[in-house]
Coordinates of C-alpha atoms in Angstrom, one line a residue:
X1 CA -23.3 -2.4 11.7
X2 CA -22.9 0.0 9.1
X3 CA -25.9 1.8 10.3
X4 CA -24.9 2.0 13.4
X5 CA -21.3 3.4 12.3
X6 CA -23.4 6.3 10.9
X7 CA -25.3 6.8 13.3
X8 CA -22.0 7.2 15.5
X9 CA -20.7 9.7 14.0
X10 CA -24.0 11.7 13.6
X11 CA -23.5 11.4 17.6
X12 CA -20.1 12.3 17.7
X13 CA -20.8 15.4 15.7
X14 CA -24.2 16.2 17.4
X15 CA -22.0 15.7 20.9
X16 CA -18.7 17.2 20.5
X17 CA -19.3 19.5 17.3
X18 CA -23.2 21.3 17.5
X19 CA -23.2 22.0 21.4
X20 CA -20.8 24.4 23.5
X21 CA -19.8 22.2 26.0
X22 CA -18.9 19.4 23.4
X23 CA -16.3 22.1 21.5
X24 CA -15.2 23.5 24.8
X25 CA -14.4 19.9 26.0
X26 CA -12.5 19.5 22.4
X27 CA -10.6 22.4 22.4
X28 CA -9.1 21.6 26.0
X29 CA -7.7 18.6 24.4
X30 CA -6.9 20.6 21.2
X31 CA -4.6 23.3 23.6
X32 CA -3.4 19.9 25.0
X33 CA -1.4 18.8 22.8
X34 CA 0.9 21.5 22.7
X35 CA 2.4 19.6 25.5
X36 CA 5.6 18.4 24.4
X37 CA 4.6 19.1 20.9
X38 CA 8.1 19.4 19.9
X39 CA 9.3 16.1 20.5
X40 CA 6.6 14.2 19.4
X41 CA 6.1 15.8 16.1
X42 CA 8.9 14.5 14.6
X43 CA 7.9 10.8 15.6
X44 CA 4.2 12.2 14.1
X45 CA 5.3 14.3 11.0
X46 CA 6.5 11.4 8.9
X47 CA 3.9 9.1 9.6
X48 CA 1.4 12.1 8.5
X49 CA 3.4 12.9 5.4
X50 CA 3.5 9.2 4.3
X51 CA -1.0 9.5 4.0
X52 CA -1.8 11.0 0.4
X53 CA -3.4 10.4 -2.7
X54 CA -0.4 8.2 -3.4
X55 CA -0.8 6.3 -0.6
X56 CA -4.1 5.1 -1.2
X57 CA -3.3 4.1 -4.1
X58 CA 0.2 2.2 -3.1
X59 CA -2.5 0.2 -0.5
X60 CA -5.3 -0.8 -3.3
X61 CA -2.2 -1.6 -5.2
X62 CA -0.9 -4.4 -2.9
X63 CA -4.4 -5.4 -2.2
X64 CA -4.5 -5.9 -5.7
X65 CA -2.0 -8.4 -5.8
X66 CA -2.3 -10.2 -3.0
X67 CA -6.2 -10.9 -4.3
X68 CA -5.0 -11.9 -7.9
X69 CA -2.6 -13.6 -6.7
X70 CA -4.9 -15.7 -4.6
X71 CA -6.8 -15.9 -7.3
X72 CA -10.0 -13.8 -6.2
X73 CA -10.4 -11.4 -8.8
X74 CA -14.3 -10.6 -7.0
X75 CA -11.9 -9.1 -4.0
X76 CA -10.0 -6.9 -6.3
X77 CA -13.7 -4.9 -6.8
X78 CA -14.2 -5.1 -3.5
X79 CA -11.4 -3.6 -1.9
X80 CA -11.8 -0.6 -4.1
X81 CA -15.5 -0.2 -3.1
X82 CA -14.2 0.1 0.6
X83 CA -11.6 2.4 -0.3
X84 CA -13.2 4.7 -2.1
X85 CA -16.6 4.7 -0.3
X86 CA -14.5 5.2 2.8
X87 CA -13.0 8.4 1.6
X88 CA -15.8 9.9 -0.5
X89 CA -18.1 9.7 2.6
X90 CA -15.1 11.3 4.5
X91 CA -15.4 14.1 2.2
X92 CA -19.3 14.6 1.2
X93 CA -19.6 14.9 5.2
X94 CA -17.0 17.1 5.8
X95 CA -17.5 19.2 3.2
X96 CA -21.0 18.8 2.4
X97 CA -23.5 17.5 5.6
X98 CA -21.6 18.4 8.5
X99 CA -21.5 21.9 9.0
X100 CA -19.3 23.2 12.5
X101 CA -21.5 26.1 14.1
X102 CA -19.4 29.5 15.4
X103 CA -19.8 29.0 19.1
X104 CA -17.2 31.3 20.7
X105 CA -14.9 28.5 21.5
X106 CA -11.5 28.8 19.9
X107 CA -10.7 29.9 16.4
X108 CA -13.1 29.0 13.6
X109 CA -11.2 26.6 11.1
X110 CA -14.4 25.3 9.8
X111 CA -15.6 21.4 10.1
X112 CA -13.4 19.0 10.7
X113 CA -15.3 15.5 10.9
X114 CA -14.6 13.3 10.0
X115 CA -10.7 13.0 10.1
X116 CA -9.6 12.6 6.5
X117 CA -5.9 11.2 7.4
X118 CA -7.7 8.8 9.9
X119 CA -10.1 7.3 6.8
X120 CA -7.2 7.0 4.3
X121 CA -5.2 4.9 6.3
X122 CA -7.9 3.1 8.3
X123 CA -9.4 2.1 4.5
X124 CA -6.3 1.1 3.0
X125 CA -5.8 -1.1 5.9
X126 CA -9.0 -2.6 6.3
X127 CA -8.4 -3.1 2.5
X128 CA -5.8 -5.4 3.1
X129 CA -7.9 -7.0 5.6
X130 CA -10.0 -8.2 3.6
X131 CA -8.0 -9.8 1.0
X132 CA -5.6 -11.5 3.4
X133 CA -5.6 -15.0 4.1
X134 CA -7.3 -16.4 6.7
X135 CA -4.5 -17.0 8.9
X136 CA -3.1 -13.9 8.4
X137 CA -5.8 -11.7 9.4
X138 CA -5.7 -11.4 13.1
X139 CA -2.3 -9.9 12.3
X140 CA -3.6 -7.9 9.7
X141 CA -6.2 -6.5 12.2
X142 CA -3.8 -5.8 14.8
X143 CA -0.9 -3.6 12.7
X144 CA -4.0 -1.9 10.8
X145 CA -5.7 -1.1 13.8
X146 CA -2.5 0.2 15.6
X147 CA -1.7 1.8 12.3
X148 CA -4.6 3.7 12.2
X149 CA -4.4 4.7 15.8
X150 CA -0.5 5.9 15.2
X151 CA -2.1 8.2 12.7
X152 CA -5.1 9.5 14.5
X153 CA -3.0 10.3 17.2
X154 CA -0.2 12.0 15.1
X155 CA -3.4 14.6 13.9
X156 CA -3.7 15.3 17.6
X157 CA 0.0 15.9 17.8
X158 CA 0.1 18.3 15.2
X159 CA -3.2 19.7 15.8
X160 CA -4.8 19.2 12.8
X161 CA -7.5 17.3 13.9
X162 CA -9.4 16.5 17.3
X163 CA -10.2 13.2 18.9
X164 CA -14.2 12.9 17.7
X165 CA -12.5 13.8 14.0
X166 CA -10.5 10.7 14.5
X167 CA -13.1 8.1 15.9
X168 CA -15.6 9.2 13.2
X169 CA -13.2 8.7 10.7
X170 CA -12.6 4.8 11.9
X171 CA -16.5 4.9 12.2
X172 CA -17.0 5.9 8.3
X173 CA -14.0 2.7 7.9
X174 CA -16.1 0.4 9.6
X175 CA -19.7 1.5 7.9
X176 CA -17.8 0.2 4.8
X177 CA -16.4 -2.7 5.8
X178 CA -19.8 -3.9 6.7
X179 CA -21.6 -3.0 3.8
X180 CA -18.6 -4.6 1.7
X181 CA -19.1 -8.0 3.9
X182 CA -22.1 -7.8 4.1
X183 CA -22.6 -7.7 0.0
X184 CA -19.6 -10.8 0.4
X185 CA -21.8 -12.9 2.7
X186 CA -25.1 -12.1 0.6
X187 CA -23.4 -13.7 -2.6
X188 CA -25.7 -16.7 -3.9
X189 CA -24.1 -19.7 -2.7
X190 CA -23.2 -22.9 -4.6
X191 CA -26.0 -24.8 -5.9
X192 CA -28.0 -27.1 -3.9
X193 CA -28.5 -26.3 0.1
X194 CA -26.1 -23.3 0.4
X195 CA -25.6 -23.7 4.1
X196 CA -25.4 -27.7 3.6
X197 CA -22.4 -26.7 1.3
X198 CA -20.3 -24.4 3.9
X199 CA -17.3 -25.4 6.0
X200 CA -18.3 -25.5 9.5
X201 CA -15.7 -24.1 11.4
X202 CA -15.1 -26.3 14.1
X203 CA -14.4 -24.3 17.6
X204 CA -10.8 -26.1 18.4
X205 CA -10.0 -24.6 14.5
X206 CA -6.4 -23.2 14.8
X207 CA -7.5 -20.1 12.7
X208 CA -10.9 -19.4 14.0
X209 CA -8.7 -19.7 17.7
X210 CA -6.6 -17.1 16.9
X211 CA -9.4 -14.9 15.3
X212 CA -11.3 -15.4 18.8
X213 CA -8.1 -14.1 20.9
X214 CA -7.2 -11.2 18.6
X215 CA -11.0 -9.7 19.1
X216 CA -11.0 -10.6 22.6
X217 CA -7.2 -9.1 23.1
X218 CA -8.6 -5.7 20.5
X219 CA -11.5 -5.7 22.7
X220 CA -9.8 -5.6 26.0
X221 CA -7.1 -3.0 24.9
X222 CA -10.5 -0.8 23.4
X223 CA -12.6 -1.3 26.2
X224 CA -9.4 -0.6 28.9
X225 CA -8.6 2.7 26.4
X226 CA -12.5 3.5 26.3
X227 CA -12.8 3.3 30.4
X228 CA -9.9 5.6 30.6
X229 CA -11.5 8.3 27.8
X230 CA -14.4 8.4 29.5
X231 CA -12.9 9.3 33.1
X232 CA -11.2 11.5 31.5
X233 CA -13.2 13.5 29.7
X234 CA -15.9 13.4 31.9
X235 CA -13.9 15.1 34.8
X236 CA -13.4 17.6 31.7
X237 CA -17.1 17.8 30.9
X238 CA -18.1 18.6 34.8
X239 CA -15.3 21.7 34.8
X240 CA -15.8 22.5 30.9
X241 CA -17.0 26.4 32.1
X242 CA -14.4 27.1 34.2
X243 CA -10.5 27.8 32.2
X244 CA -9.2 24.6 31.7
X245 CA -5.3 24.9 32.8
X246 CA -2.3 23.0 32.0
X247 CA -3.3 19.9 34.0
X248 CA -7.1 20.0 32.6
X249 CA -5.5 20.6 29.1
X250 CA -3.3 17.4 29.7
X251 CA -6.2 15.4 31.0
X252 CA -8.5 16.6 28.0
X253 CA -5.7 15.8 25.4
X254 CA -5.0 12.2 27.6
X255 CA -8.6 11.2 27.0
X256 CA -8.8 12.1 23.7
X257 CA -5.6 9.8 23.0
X258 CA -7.5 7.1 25.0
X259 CA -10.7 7.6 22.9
X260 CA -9.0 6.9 19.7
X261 CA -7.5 3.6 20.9
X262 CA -10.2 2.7 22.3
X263 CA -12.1 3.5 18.7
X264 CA -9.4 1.9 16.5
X265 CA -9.2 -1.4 18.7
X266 CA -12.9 -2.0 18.8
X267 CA -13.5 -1.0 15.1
X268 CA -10.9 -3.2 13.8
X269 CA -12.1 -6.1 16.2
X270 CA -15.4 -6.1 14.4
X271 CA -14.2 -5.8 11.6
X272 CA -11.9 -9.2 12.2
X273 CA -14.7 -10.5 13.3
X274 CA -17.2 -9.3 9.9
X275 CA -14.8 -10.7 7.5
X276 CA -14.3 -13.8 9.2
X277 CA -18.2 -14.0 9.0
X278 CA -18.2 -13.0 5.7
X279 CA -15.3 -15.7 4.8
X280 CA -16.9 -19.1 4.7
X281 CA -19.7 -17.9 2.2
X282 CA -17.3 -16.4 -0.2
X283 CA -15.0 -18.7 -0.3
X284 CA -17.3 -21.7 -0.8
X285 CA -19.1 -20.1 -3.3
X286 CA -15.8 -18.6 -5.3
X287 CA -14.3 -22.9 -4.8
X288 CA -17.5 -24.1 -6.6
X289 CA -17.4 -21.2 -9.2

């Protein structure tokens, strides 16, 4: 899975950022959302002001104490291996790999992928994630992933970003995540037959029942958002040579809202769905320690 995160937004970049027709698609949707700009910046302002330095740490902070205060120390490392990886990949490929080619579409502001905002938040919450209860994580899941979203969308808003910055930023959250649960789940287990030791969750388990409706709910709304981006910006792809307008623009700008739903719902379902994998292992191995 992390692999495949990469290899996303090596797509997304190769796609939208290294061809024409990918930027001129892009900066449709960019021109877009000056479309009642006015209004819904001061809904988007706020929540863009509230992502710093600060609030990164605020978020490994209360992951912190939710971890020591169920007693799993191992999570407290964790959680700021996510976070940090998160955001330093952010950076080295924005800064460092990616590079944004001068194509003669729009102004040159340099690379933008992955989003930066988009990581920060998407991390802290997939933080939290992680050291959350069981039965607290399909809520978890749901208010990070809309949280996430809310942001991605409020760089569209204000322009700062556009919609492939975004999903490759909940891409780089999700490579991550993987790797962190995947190190959780590769933990020697207890002593003796390791999988003899686990709890087999039983299907009619309340918690693993709410786990399975939260990915399949996350799923729907990501692959109903996903269906929508795609119309969308395909019927912007076919007329990408011709001047866009104000109702191409609003289509453009409409599927690249959709696309980052659709990213944020189906990155946070698999991630629900990696840490419940994850969970069994680590907790029957951090019981017997």
């Amino acid at each position: 899975m992390a692999i495949a995160s990469l290899l996303g937004v090596l797509a997304l970049w190769r796609v939208f950022v290294d061809t024409w027709a990918g930027q001129r698609v892009e900066d449709a949707a960019l021109d877009g959302a000056e479309i009642g700009q006015g209004q819904l910046w001061r809904v988007a302002s706020p929540l863009l002001d509230v992502v710093s330095v600060g609030f990164v740490a605020g978020g490994l902070l209360v992951a912190a104490g939710v971890a020591l205060a169920r007693r799993r120390l191992s999570l407290v490392v964790q959680v700021a291996v996510l976070v940090g990886g998160a955001n330093l990949t952010t950076r080295i490929l924005k800064e460092w790999v990616l590079d944004r080619p001068v194509l003669g579409v729009g102004s040159d502001y340099g690379n933008t992928l992955p989003s930066g905002h988009t990581t920060a938040a998407g991390s802290v919450a997939a933080g939290l994630l992680l050291v959350a209860p069981p039965r607290a994580r399909p809520l978890v899941a749901v208010l990070g992933g809309g949280y996430t979203a809310l942001t991605g969308i409020s760089t569209l808003v204000g322009q700062w970003h556009r919609p492939s910055d975004v999903v490759a930023g909940a891409l780089v959250v999700l490579c991550w995540t993987a790797l962190v649960c995947g190190a959780m789940a590769a933990r020697p287990g207890p002593t003796g037959t390791a999988t003899a030791m686990l709890r087999r969750v039983d299907r009619a388990d309340p918690g693993w029942i709410r786990t399975r409706r939260t990915v399949l709910a996350l799923v729907a709304l990501g692959g109903g958002a996903g269906t929508a981006a795609a119309v969308l910006l395909a019927r912007t792809w076919a007329t990408r040579a011709a001047a866009a307008g104000r109702a191409g623009e609003l289509l453009a700008y409409g599927g690249g809202v959709a696309g980052v739903v659709a990213a944020c719902a189906l990155t946070f379902a698999v991630m629900l769905l990696l840490r419940h994998a994850a969970g069994s292992r680590d907790e029957a191995s951090s019981s017997a320690a």
